[in-house]
mmCIF file of C-alpha atoms and ligand atoms in Angstrom:
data_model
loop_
_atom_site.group_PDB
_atom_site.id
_atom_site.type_symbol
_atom_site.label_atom_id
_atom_site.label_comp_id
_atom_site.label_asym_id
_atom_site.label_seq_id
_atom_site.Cartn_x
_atom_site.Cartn_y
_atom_site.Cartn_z
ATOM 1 C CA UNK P 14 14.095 33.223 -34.988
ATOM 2 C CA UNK P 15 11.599 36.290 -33.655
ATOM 3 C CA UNK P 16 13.281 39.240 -32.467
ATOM 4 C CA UNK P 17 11.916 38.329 -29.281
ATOM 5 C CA UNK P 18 13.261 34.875 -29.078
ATOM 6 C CA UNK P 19 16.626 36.075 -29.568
ATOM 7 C CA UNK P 20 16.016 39.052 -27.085
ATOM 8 C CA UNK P 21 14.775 36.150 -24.135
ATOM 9 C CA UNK P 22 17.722 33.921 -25.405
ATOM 10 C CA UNK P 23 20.495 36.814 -25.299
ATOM 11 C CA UNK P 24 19.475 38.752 -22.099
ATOM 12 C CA UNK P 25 18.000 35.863 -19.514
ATOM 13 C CA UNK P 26 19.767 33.422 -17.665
ATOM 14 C CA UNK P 27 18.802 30.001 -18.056
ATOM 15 C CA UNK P 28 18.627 27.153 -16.051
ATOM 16 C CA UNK P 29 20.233 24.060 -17.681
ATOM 17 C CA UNK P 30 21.367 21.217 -15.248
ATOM 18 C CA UNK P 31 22.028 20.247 -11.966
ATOM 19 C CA UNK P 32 25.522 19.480 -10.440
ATOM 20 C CA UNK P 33 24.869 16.246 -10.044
ATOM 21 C CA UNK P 34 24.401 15.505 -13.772
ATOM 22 C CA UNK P 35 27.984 16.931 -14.376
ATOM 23 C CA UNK P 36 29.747 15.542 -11.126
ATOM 24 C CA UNK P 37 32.921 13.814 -12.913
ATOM 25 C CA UNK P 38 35.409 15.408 -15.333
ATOM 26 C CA UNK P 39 34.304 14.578 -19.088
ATOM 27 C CA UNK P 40 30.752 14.655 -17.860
ATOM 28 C CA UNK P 41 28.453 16.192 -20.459
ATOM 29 C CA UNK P 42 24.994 17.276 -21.205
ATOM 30 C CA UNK P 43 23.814 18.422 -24.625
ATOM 31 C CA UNK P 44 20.634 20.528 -25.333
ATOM 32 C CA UNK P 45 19.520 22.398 -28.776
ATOM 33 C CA UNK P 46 17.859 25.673 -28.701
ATOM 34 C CA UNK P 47 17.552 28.281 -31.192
ATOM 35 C CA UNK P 48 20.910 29.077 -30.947
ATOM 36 C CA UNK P 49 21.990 25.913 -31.728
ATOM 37 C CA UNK P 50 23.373 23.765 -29.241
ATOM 38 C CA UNK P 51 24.678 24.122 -25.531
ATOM 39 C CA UNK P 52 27.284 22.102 -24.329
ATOM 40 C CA UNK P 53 27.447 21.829 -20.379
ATOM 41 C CA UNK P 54 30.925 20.135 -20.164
ATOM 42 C CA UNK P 55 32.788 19.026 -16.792
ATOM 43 C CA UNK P 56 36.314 20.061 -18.029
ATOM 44 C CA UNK P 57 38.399 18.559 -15.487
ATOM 45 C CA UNK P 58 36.706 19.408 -12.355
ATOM 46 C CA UNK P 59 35.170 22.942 -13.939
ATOM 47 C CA UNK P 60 31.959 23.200 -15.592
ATOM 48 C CA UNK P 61 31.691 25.603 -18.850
ATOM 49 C CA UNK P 62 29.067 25.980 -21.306
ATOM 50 C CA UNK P 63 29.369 26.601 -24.853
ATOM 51 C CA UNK P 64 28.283 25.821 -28.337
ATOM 52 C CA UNK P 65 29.452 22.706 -29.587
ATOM 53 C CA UNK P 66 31.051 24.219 -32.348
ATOM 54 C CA UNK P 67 34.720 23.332 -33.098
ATOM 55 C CA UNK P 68 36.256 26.875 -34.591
ATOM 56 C CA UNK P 69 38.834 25.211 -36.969
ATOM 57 C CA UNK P 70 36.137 23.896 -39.268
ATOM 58 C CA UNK P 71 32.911 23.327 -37.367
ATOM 59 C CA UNK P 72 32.835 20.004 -36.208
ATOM 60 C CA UNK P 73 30.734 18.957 -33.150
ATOM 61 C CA UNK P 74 32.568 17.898 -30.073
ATOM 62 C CA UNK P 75 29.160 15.822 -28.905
ATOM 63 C CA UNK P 76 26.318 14.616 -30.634
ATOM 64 C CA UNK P 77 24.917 12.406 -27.858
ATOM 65 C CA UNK P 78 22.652 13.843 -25.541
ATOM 66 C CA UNK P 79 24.872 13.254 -22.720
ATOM 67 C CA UNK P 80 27.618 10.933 -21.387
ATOM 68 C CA UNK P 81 31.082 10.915 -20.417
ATOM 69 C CA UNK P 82 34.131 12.292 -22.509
ATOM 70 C CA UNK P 83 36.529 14.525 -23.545
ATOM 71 C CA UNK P 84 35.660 17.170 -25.718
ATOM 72 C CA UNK P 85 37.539 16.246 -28.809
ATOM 73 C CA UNK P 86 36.568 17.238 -32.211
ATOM 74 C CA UNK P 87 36.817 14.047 -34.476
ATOM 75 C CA UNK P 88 37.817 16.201 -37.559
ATOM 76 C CA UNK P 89 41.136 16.730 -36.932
ATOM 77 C CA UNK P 90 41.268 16.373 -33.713
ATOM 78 C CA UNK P 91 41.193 20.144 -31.444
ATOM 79 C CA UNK P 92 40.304 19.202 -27.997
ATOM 80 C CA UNK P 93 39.062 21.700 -25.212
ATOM 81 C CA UNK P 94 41.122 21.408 -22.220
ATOM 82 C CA UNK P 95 41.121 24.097 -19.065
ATOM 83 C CA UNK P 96 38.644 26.195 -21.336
ATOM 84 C CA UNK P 97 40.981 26.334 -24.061
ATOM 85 C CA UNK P 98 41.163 24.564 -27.538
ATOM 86 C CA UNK P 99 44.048 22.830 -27.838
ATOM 87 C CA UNK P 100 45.211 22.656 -31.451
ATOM 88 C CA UNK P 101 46.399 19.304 -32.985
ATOM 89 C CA UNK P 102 49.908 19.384 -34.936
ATOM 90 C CA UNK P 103 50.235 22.671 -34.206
ATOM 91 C CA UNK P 104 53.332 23.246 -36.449
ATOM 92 C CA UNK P 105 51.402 23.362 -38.918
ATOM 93 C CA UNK P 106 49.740 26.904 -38.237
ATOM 94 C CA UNK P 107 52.641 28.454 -38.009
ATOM 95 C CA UNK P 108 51.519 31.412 -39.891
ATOM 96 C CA UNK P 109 48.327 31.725 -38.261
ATOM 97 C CA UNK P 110 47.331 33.747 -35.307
ATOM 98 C CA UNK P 111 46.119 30.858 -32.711
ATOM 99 C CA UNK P 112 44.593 33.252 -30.136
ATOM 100 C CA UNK P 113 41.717 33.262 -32.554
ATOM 101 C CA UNK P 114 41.274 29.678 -31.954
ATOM 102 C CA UNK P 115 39.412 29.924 -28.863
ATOM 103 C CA UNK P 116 35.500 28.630 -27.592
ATOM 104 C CA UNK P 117 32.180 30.276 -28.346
ATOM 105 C CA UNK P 118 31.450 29.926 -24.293
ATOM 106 C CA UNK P 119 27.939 30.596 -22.582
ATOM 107 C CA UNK P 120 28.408 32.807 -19.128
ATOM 108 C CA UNK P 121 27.467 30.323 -15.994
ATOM 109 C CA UNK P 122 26.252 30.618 -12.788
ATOM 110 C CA UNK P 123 25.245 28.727 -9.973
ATOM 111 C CA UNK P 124 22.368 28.737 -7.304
ATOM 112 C CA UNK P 125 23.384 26.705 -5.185
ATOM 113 C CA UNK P 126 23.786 22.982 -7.312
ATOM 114 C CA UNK P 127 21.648 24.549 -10.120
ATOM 115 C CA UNK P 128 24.048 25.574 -13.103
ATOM 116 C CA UNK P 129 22.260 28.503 -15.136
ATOM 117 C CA UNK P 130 23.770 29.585 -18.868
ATOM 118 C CA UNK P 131 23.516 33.203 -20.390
ATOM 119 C CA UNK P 132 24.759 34.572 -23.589
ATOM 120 C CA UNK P 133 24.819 38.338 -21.969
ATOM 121 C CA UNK P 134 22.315 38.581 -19.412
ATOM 122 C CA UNK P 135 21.178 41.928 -18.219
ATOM 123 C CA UNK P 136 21.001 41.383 -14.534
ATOM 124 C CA UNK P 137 22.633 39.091 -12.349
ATOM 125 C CA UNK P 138 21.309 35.862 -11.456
ATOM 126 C CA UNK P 139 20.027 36.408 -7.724
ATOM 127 C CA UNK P 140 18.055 39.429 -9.235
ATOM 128 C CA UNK P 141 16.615 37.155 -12.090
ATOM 129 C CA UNK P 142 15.247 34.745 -9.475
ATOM 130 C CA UNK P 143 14.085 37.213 -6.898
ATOM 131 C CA UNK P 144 12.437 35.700 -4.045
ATOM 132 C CA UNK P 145 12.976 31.977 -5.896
ATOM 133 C CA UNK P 146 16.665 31.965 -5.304
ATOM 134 C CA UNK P 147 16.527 30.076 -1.651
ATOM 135 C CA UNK P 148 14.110 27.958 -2.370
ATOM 136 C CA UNK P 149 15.740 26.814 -5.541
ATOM 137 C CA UNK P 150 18.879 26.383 -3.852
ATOM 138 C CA UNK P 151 17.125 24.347 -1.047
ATOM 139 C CA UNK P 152 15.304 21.791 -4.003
ATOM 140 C CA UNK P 153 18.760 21.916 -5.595
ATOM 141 C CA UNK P 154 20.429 21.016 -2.504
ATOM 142 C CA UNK P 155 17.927 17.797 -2.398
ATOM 143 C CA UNK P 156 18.834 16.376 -5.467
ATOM 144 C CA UNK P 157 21.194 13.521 -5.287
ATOM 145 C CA UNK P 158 21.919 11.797 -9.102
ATOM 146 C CA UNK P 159 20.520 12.188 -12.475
ATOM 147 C CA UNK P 160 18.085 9.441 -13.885
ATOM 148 C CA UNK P 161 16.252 9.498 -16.777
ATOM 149 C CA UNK P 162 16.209 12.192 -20.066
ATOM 150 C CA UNK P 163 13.318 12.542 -22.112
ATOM 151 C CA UNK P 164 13.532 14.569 -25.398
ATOM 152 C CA UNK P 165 10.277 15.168 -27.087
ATOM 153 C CA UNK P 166 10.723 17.216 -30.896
ATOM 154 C CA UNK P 167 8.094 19.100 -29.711
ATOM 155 C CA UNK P 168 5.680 20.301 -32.403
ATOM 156 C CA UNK P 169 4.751 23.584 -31.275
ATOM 157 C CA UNK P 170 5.954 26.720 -30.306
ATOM 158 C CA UNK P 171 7.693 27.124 -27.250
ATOM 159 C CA UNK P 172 5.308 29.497 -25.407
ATOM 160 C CA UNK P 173 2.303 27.042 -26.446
ATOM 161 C CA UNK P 174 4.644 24.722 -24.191
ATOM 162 C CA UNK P 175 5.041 26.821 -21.485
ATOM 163 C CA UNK P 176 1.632 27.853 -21.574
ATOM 164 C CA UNK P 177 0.342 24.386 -21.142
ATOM 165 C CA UNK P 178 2.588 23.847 -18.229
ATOM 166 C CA UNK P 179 1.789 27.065 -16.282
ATOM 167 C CA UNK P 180 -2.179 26.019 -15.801
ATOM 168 C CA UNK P 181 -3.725 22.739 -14.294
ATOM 169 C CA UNK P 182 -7.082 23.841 -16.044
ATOM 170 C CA UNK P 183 -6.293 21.028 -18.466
ATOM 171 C CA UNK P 184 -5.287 18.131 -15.945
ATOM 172 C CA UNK P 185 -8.851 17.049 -15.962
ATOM 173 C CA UNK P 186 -9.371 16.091 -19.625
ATOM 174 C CA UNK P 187 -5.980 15.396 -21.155
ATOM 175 C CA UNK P 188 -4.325 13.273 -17.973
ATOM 176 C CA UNK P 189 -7.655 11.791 -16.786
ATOM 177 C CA UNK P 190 -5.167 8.216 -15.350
ATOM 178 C CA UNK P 191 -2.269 9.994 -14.281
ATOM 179 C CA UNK P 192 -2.747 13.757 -12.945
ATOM 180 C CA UNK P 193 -6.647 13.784 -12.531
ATOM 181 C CA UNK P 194 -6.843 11.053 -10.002
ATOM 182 C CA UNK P 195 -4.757 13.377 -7.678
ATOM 183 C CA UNK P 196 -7.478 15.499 -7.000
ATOM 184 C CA UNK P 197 -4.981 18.405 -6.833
ATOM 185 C CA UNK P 198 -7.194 20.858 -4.152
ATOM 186 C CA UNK P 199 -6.480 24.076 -2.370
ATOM 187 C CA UNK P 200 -4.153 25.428 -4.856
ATOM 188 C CA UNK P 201 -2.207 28.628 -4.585
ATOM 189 C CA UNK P 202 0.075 30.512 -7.022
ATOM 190 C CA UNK P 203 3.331 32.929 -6.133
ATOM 191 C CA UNK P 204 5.514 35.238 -8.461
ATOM 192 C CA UNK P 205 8.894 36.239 -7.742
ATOM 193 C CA UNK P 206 10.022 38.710 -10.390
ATOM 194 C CA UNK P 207 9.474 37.209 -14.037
ATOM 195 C CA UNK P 208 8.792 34.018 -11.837
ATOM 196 C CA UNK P 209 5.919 32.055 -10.932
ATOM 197 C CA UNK P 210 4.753 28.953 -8.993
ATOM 198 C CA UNK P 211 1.717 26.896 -8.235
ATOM 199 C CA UNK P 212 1.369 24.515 -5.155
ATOM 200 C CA UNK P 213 -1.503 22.194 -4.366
ATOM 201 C CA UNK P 214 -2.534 19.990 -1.806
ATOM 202 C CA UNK P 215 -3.432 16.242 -3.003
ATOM 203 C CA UNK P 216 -6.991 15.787 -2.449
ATOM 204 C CA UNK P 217 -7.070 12.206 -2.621
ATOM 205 C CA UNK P 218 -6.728 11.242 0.705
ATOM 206 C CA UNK P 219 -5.654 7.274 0.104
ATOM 207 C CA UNK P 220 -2.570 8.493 -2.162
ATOM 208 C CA UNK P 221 -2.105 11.795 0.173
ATOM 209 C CA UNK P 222 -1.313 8.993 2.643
ATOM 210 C CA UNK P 223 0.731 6.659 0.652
ATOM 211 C CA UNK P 224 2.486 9.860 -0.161
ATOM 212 C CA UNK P 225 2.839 11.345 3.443
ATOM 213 C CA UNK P 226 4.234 7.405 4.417
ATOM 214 C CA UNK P 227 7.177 7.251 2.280
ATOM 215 C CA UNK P 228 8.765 10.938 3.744
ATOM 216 C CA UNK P 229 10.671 8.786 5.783
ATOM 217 C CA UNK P 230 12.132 7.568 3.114
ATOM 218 C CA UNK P 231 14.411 10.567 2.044
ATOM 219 C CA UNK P 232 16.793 12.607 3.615
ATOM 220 C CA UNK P 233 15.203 15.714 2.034
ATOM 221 C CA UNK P 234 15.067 19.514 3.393
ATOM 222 C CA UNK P 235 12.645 21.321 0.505
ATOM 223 C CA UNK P 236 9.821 19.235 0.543
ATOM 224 C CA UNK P 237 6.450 19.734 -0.081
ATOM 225 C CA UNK P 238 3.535 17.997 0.867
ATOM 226 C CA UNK P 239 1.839 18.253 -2.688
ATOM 227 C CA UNK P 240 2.902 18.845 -6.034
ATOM 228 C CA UNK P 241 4.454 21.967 -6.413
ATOM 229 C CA UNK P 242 6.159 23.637 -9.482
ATOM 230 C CA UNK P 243 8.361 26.604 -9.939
ATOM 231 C CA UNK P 244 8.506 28.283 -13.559
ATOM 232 C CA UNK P 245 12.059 29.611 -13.941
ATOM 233 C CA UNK P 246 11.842 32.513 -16.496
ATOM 234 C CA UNK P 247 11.890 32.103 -19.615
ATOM 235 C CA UNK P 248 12.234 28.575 -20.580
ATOM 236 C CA UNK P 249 13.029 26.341 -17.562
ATOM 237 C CA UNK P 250 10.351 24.181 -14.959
ATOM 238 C CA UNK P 251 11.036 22.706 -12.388
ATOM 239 C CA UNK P 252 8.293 20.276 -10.696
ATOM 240 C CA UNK P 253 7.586 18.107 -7.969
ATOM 241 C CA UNK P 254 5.477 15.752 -5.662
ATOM 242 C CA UNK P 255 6.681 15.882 -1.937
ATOM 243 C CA UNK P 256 9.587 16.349 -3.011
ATOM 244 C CA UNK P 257 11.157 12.685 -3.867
ATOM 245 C CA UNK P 258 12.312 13.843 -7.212
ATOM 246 C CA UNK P 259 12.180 16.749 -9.257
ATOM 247 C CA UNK P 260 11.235 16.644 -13.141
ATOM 248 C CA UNK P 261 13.791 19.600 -14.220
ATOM 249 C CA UNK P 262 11.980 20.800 -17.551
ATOM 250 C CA UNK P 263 13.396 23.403 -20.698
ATOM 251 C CA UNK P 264 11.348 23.936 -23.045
ATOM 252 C CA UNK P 265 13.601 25.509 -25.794
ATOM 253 C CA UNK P 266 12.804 27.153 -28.871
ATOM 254 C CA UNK P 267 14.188 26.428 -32.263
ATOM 255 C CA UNK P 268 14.665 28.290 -35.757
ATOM 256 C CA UNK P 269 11.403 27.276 -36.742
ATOM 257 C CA UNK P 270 8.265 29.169 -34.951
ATOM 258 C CA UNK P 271 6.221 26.166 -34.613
ATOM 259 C CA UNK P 272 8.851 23.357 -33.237
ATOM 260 C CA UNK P 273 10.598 23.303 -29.729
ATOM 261 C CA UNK P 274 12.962 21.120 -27.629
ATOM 262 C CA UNK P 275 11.730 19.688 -24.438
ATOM 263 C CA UNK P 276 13.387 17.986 -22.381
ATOM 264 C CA UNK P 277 12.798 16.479 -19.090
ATOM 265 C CA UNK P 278 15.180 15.104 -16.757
ATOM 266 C CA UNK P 279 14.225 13.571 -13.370
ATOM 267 C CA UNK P 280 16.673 13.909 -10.752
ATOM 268 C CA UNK P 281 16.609 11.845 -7.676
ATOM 269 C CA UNK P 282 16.399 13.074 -4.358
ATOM 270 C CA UNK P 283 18.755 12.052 -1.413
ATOM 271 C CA UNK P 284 17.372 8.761 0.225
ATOM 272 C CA UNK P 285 18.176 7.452 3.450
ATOM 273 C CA UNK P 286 20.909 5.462 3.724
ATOM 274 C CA UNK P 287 19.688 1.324 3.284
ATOM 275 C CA UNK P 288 16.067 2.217 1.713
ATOM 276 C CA UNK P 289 17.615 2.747 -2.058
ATOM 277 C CA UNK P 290 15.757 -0.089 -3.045
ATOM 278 C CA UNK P 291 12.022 1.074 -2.003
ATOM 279 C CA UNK P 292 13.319 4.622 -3.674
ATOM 280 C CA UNK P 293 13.989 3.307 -7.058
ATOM 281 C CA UNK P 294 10.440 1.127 -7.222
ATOM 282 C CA UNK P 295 8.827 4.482 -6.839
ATOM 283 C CA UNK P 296 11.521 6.164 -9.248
ATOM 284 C CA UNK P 297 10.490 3.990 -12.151
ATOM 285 C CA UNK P 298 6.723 4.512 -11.414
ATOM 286 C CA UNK P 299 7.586 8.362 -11.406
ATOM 287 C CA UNK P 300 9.417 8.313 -15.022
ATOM 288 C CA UNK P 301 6.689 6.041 -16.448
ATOM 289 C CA UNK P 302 4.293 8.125 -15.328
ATOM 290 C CA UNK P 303 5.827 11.706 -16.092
ATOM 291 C CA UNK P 304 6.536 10.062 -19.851
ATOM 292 C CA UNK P 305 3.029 9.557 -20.261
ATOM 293 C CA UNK P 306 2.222 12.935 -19.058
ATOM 294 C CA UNK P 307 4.690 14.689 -21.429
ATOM 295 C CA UNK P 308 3.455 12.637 -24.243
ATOM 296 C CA UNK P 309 -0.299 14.101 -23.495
ATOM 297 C CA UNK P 310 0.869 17.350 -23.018
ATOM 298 C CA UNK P 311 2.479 17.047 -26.653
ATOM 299 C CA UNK P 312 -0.493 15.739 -28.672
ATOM 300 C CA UNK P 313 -2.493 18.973 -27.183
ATOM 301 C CA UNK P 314 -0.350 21.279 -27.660
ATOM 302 C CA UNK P 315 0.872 20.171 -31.281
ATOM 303 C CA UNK P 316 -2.855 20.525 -32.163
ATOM 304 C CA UNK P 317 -3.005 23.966 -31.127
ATOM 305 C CA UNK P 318 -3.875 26.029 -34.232
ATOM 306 C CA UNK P 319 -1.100 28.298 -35.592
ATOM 307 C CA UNK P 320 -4.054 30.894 -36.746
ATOM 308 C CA UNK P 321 -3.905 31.119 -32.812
ATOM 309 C CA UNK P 322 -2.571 34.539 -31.694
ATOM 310 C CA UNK P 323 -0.572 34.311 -28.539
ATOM 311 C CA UNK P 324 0.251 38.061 -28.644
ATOM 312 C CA UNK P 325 -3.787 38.756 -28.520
ATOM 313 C CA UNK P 326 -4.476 41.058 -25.718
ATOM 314 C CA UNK P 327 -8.223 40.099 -25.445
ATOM 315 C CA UNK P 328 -7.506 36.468 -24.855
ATOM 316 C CA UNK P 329 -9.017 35.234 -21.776
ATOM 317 C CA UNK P 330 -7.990 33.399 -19.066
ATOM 318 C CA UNK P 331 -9.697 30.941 -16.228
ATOM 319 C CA UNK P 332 -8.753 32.370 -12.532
ATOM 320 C CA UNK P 333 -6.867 29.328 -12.713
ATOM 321 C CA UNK P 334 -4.393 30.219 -15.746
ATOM 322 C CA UNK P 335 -2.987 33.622 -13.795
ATOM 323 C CA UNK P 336 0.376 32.689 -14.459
ATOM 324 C CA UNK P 337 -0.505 32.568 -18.428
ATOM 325 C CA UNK P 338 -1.930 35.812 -18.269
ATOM 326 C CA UNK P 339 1.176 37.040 -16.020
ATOM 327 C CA UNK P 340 3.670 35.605 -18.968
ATOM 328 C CA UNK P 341 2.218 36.908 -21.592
ATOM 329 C CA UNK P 342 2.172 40.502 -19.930
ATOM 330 C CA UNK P 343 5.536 39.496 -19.126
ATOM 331 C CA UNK P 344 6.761 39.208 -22.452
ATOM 332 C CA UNK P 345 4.780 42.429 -23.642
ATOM 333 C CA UNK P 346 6.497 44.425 -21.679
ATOM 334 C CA UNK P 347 9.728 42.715 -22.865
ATOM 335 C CA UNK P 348 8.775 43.258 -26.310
ATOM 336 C CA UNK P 349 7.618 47.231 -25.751
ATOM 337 C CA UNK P 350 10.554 47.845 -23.646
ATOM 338 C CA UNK P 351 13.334 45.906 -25.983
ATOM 339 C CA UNK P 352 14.270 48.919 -28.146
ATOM 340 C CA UNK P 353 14.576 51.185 -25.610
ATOM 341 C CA UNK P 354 15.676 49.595 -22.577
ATOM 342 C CA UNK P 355 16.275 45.928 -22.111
ATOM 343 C CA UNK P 356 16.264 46.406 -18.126
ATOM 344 C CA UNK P 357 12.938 44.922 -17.389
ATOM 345 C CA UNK P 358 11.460 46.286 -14.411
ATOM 346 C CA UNK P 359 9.417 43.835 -12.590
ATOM 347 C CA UNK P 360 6.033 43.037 -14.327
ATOM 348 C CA UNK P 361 3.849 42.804 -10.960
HETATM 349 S S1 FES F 419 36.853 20.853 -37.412
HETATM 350 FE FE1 FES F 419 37.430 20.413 -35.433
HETATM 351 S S2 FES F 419 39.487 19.903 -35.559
HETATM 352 FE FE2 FES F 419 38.986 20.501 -37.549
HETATM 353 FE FE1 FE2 F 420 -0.182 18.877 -18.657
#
């Protein structure tokens, strides 16, 4: 792991799920990252985060990718309960010190139904998401259920991942049948903090239409009439068209420079009451579609040349990759500033 992996993993907060994902008690989500894996776990009726790692000998509470259980280690049996591992046969430790059986737990917080992990961040979470922090708690507030997860062993480095997902300079030739035919026009991009965004209008005017016809639909307060998506420093995405779901994206980095974890999970947004039905046709056409996109996105970027030096500062950039360029200064100034002070003051 680069020292500046572990930096981003240590002192960021991280957005990892959304309530609705982790609604019941047992609920669970499971991601891997660098620091091996994050549990989000609903333990009865509070959600905690932590690493999967059973301290009497290691086991794994969860291997699945998510689901609904109790955290109980099949080794020998420890379950967490109320935060706390409870110890099976516990006469026999008699001679041990217990309190050092406890939980390697992540820090949470929420914005409004998004649930964010940290290991020790160095600023709170409103000041992390700077101007973002309404509107993120609006989208949040639109999302009703959970639908589909897509993992991708992603064969490049995370930042090659991000990159690719901060510019539409690419949408022409690497999704010519699903993104392209869009027409995405009249495109702006925002920062807030270490933040960015990008909005566009849909150019094509039959789908703009089709698109426009089905607000009535959902019962939906953060929509926008375009595709619109929000980078949430350092390794989270989370994207949209109109609004009708939202692709929440990580893109997590892993022990090994050139090999990440993606995932993808589409969330639903809240639909009016007796038109679930027309909701879910366009749900499936959504999660075919964004599986085809991720899969493109993944044969580029895998074929991006590890000779290739993100840390270059004479690489160039189209007007239309700004938020690249604004990343990459980002994490400069993360990397000069590290040693002596981790506080990063805002890059803009
Ligand atoms: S390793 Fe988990 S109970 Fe022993
Ligand atoms: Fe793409």
């Amino acid at each position: 792991m680069s020292a500046s992996v572990e930096t981003l993993i240590r002192d960021y907060w991280h957005l990892v799920a959304h309530r609705s994902e982790l609604a019941k008690p047992g609920d669970f989500v499971r991601l891997s990252w660098a620091a091996g894996d994050l549990v989000l776990y609903n333990d009865e009726g509070v959600v905690i985060a932590f690493d999967n790692v059973c301290p009497h000998r290691g086991g794994r509470f969860f291997v699945e990718d998510r689901g609904n259980a109790r955290a109980i280690c099949p080794y020998h049996g420890w379950s967490v309960r109320g935060g706390e591992v409870r110890v099976a046969r516990r006469e026999q430790f008699s001679a041990c010190d217990l309190k050092k059986a406890v939980l390697n737990r992540y820090v949470t917080a929420w914005c409004g139904d998004f649930l964010f992990a940290g290991v020790a961040p160095v600023m709170s979470l409103e000041q992390q998401l700077d101007a973002f922090g309404t509107r993120l708690s609006d989208i949040a507030h639109d999302i009703s259920a959970p639908r589909d997860l897509y993992k991708i062993d992603f064969q490049a480095n995370w930042r090659v991942a991000v990159e690719n997902a901060l510019e539409a300079y690419h949408v022409n030739s690497i999704h010519p049948d699903t993104l392209a035919p869009m027409a995405l026009c009249d495109d702006t991009d925002s920062y807030a903090g270490l933040n960015s965004a990008f909005h566009a209008r849909v150019g094509n005017q039959r789908t703009a239409r089709g698109l426009t016809a089905l607000r009535r639909f959902f019962d939906i307060r953060a929509g926008f009439e375009g595709y619109c998506t929000y980078y949430i420093f350092p390794f989270a995405m989370v994207s949209s068209t109109y609004g009708y779901s939202y692709s929440l994206q990580t893109f997590f980095p892993t022990a090994e420079q050139h090999r990440s974890w993606f995932y993808s999970r589409l969330l639903s947004s809240r639909a009016v009451e007796g038109t679930e039905t027309f909701s879910e046709t366009l749900l499936t056409a959504t999660i075919a579609a964004n599986h085809q996109i991720f899969d493109e996105d993944h044969e580029i970027c895998r074929r991006v040349s590890h000779r290739y030096d993100l840390d270059n500062p004479e690489r160039i950039y189209a007007s239309s990759e700004e938020r690249v360029r604004f990343l990459a200064t980002t994490l400069q100034a993360i990397t000069d500033q590290a040693a002596a002070n981790p506080l990063l003051k805002r890059a803009r």
